[in-house]
C-alpha positions as a printed NumPy array, in Angstrom:
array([[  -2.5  ,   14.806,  -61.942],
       [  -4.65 ,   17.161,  -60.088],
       [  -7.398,   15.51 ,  -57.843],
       [ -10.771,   16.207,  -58.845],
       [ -12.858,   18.083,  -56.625],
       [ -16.038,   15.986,  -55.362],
       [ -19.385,   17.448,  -56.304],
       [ -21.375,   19.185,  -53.786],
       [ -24.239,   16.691,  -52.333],
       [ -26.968,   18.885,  -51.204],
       [ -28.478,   17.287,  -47.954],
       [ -31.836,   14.992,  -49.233],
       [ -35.149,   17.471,  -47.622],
       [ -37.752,   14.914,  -46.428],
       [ -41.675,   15.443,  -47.118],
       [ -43.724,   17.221,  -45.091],
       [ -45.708,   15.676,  -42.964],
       [ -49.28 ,   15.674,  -42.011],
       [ -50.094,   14.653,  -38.649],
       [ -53.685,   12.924,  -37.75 ],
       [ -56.57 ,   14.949,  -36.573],
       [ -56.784,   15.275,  -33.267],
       [ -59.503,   13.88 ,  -31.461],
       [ -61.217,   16.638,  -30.705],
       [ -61.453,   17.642,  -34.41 ],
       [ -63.275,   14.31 ,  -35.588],
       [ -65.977,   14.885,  -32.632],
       [ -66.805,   18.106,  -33.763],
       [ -67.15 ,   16.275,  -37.728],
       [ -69.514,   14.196,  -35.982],
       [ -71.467,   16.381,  -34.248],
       [ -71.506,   18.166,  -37.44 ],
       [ -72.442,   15.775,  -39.771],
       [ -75.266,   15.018,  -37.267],
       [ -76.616,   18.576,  -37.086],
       [ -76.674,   18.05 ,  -41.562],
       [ -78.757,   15.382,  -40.33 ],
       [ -80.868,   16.776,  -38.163],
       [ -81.174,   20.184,  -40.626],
       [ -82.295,   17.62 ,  -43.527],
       [ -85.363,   16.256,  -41.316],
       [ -86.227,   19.506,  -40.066],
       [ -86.714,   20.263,  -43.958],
       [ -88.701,   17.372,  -44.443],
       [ -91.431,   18.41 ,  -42.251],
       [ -91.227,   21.566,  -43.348],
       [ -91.912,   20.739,  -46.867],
       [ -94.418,   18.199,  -45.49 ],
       [ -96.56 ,   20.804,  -43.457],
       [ -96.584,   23.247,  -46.034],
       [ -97.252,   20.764,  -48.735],
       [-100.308,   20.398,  -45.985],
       [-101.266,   24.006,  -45.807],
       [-101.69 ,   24.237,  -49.749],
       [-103.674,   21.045,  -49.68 ],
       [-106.16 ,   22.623,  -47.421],
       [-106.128,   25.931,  -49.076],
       [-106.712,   23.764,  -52.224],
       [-109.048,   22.094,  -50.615],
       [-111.59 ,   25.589,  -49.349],
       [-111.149,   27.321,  -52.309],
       [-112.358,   23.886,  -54.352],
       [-115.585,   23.96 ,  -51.732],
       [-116.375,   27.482,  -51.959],
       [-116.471,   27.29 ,  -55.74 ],
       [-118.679,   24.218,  -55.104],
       [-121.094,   26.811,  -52.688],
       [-120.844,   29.702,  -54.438],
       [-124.207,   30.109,  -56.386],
       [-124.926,   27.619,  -59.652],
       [-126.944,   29.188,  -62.712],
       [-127.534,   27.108,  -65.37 ],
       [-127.697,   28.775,  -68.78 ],
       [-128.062,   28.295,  -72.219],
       [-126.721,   30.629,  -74.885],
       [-129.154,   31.563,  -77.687],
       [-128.347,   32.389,  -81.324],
       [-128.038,   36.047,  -79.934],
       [-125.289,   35.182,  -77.805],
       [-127.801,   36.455,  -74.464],
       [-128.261,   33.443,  -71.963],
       [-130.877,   32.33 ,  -70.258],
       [-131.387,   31.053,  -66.23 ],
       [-133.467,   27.339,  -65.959],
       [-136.307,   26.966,  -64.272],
       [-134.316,   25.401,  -61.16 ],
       [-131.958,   27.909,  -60.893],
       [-134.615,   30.625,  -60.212],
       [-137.399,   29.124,  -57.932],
       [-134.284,   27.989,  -55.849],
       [-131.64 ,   30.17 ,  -53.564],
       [-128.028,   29.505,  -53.029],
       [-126.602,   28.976,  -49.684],
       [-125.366,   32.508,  -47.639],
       [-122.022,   32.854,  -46.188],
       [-123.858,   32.213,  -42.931],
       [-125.276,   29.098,  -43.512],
       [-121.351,   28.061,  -45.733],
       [-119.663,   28.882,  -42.314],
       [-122.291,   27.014,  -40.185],
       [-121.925,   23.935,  -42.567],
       [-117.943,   23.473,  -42.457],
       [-118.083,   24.675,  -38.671],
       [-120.449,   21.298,  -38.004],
       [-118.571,   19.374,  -40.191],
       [-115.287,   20.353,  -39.015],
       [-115.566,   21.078,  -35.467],
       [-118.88 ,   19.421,  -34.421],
       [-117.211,   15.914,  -33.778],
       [-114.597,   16.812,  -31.677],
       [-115.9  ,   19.437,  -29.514],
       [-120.016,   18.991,  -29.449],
       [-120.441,   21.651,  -27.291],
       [-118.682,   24.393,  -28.855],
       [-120.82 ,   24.502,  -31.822],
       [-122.836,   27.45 ,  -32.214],
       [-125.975,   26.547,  -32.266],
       [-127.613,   29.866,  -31.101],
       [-126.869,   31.049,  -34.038],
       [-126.452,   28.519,  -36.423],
       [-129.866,   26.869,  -35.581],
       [-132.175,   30.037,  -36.55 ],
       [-129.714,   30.298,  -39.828],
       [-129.722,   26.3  ,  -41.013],
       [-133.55 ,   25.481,  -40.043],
       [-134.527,   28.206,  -42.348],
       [-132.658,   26.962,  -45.743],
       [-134.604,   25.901,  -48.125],
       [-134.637,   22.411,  -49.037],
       [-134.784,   23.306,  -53.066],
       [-131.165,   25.745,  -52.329],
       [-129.211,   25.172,  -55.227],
       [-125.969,   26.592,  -53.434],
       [-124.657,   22.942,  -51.947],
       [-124.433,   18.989,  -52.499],
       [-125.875,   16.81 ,  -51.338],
       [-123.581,   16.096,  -48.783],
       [-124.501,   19.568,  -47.608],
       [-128.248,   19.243,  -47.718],
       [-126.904,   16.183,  -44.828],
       [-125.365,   18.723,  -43.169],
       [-127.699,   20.887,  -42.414],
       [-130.151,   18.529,  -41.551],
       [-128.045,   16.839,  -39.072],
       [-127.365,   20.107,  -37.39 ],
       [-130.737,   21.425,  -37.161],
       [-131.39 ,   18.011,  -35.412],
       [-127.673,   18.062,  -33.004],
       [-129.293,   21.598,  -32.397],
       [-133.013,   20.513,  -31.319],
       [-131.293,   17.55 ,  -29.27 ],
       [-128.793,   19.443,  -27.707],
       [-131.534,   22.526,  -26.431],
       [-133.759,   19.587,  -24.641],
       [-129.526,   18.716,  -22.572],
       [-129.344,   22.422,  -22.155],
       [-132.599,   22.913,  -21.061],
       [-132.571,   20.064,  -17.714],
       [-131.182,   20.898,  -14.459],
       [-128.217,   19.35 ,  -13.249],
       [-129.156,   16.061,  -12.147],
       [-131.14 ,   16.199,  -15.715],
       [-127.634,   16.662,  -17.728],
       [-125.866,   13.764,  -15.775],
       [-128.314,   11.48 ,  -16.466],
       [-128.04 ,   12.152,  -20.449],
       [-124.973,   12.837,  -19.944],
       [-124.526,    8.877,  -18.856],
       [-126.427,    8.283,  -21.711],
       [-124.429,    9.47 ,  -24.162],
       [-125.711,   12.573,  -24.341],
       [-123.428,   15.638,  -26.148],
       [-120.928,   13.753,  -25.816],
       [-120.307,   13.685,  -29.455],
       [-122.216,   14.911,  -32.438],
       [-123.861,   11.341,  -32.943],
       [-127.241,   11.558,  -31.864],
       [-128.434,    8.715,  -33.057],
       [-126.67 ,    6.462,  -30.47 ],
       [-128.032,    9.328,  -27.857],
       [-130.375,    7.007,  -25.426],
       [-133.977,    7.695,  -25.561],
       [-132.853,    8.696,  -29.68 ],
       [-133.901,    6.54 ,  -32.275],
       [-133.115,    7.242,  -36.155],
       [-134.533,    5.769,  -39.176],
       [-132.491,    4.398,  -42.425],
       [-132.039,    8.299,  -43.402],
       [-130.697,    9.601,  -40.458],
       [-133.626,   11.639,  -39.395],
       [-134.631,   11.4  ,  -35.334],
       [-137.942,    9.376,  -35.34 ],
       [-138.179,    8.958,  -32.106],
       [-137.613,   10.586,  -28.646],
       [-138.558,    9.164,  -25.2  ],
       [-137.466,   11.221,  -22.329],
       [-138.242,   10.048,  -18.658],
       [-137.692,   12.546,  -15.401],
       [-134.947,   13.455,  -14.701],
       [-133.797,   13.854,  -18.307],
       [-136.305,   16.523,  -19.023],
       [-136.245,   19.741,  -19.941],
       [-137.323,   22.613,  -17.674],
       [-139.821,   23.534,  -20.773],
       [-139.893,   21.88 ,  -23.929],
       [-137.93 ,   24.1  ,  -26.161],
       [-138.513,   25.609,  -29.69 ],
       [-135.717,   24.579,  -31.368],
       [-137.458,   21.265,  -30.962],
       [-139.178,   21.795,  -33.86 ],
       [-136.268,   20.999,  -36.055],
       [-136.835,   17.463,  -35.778],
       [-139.161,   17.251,  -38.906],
       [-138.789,   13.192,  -39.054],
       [-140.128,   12.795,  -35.431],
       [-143.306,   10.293,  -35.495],
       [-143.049,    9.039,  -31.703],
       [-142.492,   11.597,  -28.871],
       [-142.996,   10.605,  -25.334],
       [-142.014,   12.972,  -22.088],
       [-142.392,   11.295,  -18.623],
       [-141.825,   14.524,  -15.964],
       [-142.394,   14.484,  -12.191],
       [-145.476,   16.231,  -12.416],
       [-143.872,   19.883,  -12.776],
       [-141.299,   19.711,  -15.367],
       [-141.32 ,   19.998,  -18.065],
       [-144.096,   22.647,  -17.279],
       [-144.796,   25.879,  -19.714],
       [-146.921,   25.771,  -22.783],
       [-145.655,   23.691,  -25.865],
       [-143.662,   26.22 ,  -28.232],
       [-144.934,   27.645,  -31.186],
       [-142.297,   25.647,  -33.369],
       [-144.514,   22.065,  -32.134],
       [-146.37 ,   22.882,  -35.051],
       [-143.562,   21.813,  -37.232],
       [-143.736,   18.381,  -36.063],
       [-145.856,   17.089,  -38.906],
       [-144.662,   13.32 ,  -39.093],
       [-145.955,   13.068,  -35.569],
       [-147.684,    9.778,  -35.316],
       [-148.106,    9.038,  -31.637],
       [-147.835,   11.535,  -28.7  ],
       [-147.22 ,   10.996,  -25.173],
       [-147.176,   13.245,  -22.391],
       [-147.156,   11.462,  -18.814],
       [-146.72 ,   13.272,  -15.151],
       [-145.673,   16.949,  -17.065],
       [-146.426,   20.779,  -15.816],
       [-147.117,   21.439,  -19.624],
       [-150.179,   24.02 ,  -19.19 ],
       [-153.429,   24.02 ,  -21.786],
       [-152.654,   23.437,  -25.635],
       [-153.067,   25.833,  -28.176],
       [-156.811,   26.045,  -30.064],
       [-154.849,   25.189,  -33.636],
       [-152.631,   22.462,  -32.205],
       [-153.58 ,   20.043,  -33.804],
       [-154.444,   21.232,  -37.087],
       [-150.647,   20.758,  -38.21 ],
       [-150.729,   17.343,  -36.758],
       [-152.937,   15.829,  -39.347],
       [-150.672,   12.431,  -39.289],
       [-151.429,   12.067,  -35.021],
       [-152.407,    8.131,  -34.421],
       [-152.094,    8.05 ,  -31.2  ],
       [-152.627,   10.78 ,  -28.287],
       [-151.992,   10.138,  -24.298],
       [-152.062,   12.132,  -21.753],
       [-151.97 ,   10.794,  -18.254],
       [-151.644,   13.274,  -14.842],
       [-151.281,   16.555,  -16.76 ],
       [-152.715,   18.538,  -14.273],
       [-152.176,   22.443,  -15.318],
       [-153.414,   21.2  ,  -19.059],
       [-156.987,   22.493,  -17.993],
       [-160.243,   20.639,  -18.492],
       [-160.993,   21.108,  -22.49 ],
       [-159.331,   19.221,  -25.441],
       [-158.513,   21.745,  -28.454],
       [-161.235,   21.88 ,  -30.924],
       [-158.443,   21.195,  -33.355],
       [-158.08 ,   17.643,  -32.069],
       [-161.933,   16.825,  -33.664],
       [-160.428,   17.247,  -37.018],
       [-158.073,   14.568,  -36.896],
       [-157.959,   10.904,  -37.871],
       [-156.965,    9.904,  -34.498],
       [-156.952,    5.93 ,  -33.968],
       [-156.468,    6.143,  -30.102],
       [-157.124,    8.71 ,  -27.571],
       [-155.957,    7.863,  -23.655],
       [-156.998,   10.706,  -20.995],
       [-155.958,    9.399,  -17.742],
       [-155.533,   11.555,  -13.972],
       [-156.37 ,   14.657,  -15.366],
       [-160.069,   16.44 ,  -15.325],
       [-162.022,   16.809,  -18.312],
       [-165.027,   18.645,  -18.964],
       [-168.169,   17.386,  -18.75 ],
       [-169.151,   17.681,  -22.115],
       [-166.037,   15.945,  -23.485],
       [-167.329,   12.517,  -24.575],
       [-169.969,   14.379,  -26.687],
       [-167.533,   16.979,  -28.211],
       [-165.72 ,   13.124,  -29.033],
       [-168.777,   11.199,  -30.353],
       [-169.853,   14.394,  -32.678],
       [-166.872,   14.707,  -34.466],
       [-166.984,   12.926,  -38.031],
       [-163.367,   12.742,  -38.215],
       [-163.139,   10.452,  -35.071],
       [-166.567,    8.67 ,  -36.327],
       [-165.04 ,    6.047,  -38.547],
       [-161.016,    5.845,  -37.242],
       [-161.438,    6.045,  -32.828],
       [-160.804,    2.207,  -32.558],
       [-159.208,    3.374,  -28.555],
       [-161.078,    5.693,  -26.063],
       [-159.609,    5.428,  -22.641],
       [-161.153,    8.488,  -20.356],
       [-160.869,    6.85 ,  -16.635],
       [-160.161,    8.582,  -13.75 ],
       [-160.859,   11.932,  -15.433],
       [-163.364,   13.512,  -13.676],
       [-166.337,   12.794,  -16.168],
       [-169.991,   13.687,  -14.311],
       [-172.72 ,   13.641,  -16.751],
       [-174.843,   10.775,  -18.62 ],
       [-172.817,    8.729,  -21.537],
       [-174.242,   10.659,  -24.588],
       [-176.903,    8.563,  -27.088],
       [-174.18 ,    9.47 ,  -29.529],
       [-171.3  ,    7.192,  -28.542],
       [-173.157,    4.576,  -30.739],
       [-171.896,    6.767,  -33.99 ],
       [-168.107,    5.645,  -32.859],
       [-168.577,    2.94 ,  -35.732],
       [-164.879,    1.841,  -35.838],
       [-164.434,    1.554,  -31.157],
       [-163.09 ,   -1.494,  -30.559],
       [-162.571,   -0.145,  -26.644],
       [-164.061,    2.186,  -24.215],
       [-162.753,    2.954,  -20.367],
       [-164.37 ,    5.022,  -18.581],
       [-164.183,    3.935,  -15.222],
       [-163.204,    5.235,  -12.05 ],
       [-165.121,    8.798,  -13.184],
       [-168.929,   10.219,  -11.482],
       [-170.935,    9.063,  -14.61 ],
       [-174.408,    9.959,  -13.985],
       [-178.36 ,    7.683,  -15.358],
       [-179.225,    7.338,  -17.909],
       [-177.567,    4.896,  -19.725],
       [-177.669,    5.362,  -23.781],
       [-180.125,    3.046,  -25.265],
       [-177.195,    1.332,  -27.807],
       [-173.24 ,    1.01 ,  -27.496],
       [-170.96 ,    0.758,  -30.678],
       [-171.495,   -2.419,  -32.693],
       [-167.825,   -2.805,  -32.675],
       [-167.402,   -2.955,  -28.742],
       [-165.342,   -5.713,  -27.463],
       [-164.283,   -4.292,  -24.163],
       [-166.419,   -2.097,  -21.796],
       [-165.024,   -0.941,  -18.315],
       [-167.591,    1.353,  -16.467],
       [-165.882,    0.153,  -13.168],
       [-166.166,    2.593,   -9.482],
       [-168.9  ,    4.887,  -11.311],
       [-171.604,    4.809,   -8.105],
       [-173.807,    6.696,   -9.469],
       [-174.506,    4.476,  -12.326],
       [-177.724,    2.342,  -11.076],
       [-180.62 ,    0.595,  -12.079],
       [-181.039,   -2.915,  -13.488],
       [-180.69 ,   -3.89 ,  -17.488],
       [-183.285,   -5.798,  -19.234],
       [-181.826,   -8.572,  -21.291],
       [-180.878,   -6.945,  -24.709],
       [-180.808,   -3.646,  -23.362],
       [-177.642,   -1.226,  -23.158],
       [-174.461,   -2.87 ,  -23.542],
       [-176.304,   -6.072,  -22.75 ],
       [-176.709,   -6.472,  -26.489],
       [-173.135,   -6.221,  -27.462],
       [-172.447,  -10.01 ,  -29.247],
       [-168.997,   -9.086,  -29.774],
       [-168.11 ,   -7.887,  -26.193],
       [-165.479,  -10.297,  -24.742],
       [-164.739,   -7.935,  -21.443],
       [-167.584,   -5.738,  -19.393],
       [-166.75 ,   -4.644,  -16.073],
       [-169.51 ,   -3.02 ,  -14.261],
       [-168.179,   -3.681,  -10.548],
       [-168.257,   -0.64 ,   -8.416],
       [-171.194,    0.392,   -9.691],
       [-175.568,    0.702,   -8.827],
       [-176.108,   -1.376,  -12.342],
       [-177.165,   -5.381,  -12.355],
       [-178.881,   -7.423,  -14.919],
       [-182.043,   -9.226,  -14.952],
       [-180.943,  -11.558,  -16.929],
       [-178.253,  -12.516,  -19.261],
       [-175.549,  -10.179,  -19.962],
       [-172.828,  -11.494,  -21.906],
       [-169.221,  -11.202,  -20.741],
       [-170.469,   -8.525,  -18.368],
       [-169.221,   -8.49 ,  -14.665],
       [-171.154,   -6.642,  -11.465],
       [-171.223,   -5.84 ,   -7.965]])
């Protein structure tokens, strides 16, 4: 039987195989799996800042609709429309002033001293306060810029030695004036009052000082030179002023119509002024000043009359304080009209005989002291001698006595 042949056995093929990345290979995985990382964050922020970028665009093109000028109409029957009354007695806000605005909004904080204020001041100080262009928040604005402005010219204006000492104050350091020293503010934000003591003074007293509207107490101690100069024309716009106080300046003689604009002036002092010149303005007559204090600086002889003739100080003078000013006639007969003078100084001066006949009723303190050339002796109920309500009269220093009683009053 034949012998089968044995079927051909094909050898058995074994699988490919894969070998293991290599080291090297999973590093650079890693390294790029971070850099899909990193690539991911990078887009973040990118999408962030943008995101940013559209906000603020958002954001100017919202507030320059809010600026641009307002008209408010009202259609008639006839389709034609018609402005209100507001909308034309009132302006809208110019680019200038827009820029100004977001500039001191914006910028004013951080970096005080880069605002603009040369010309920002002359635009802002001029808007109207009935523009119909802005918020209210802008009407803020302004105001507080005019008065960063005025504050900031007065720190411009001192010498070195003037600037640290503000500076050390608080001075420009940021755009809030209020915590400035020598700064006060009242509930609205508006500067009320400024007290500035050599050094921190100004070389003059500048004009842009005039954009503190609010001010009602102003008081400048120099070193008897600075500030010197005349006051500037813009002074005038101080109209809330209430007391002013001008010690040891260079400030030279005030203007004739001074004081016409200063209708709400309490209080005036002026001590060692010695460029002012001998006459007070004739504007100052017209005013319902309450106190008047002339100290170390010569007056004109025919000051206390110009004082006792004027109607307006007639019934509100309650304070006249004139010592050491020079004064070299008689006391006029007419300082009895000063119905309201509680007190009346007028020592240390060259006051000459004769004495007027009556004082004011109201009189409670009397100082003639150091006047020599005041003599002769007062009958009981004469002069000043009559006062009942005088509770201080000092007559030492001078030629007067009593023959008899005199009250309160005090002699060689």
């Amino acid at each position: 039987m034949p012998r089968q042949r044995e079927p051909d056995l094909l050898p058995m093929q074994q699988p490919p195989l894969h070998g293991w990345p290599t080291i090297e290979k999973q590093r650079n995985c890693e390294h790029c799996h971070r850099k899909r990382k990193r690539d991911r964050i990078l887009l973040v922020a990118l999408v962030v800042f943008l995101l940013y970028l559209f906000g603020n665009i958002i954001f100017l093109n919202v507030r320059t609709a809010n600026l641009a000028p307002r008209t408010s109409s009202s259609s008639s029957l006839d389709g034609s429309s018609s402005a209100s009354p507001a909308a034309s007695t009132s302006s809208a806000l110019s680019a200038d002033a827009q820029q100004c605005i977001s500039q001191y909004a914006l910028n004013a904080p951080t970096d005080p001293q880069g605002y603009p204020c040369s010309t920002c001041y002359p635009v802002l100080s001029l808007v109207p306060a009935n523009t119909s262009g802005g918020s209210s928040q802008d009407a803020q604005t302004i105001a507080d810029a005019v008065q960063f402005c005025g504050l900031r010219s007065v720190f411009e204006g001192a010498n070195d030695q003037g600037q640290t000492a503000l500076s050390n104050g608080g001075w420009v350091k940021d755009a809030r004036f209020c915590a400035w020293s020598g700064v006060r503010c009242d509930g609205f934000g508006r500067v009320s009052s400024l007290q500035l003591s050599f050094p921190s003074v100004p070389a003059n007293i500048p004009n842009e000082i005039g954009g503190l509207t609010g001010l009602t107490t102003l008081q400048v101690v120099g070193d008897t030179n600075v500030p010197g100069g005349s006051l500037p024309p813009s002074f005038t716009q101080l109209t809330a002023l209430t007391n002013l106080d001008l010690e040891s300046t260079g400030v030279t003689t005030f203007d004739a119509n001074l004081f016409s604009s200063l209708k709400k002036l309490t209080t005036l002092t002026l001590v060692k002024n010695s460029k002012m010149g001998t006459e007070l303005p004739t504007s100052l007559f017209g005013i319902n000043l309450q106190n008047l204090v002339i100290n170390g600086q010569t007056l004109g002889s025919d000051t206390l009359s110009n004082i006792a003739s004027s109607s307006s100080l007639r019934g509100n003078l309650k304070l006249l304080d004139l010592s050491s000013t020079s004064l070299s006639s008689p006391i006029p007969s007419t300082i009895s009209s000063l119905a309201s003078l509680v007190e009346l100084h007028l020592d240390n001066n060259a006051l000459t005989n004769p004495l007027p006949a009556a004082f004011p009723p109201s009189l409670q303190t009397l100082t003639l002291a150091n006047n020599t050339q005041l003599t002769g002796a007062l009958a009981p109920g004469a002069a000043f001698c009559a006062l009942a309500g005088l509770q201080t009269c000092d007559a030492r220093g001078t030629g007067l006595s009593a023959q008899g009683a005199c009250g309160a009053c005090r002699f060689a």
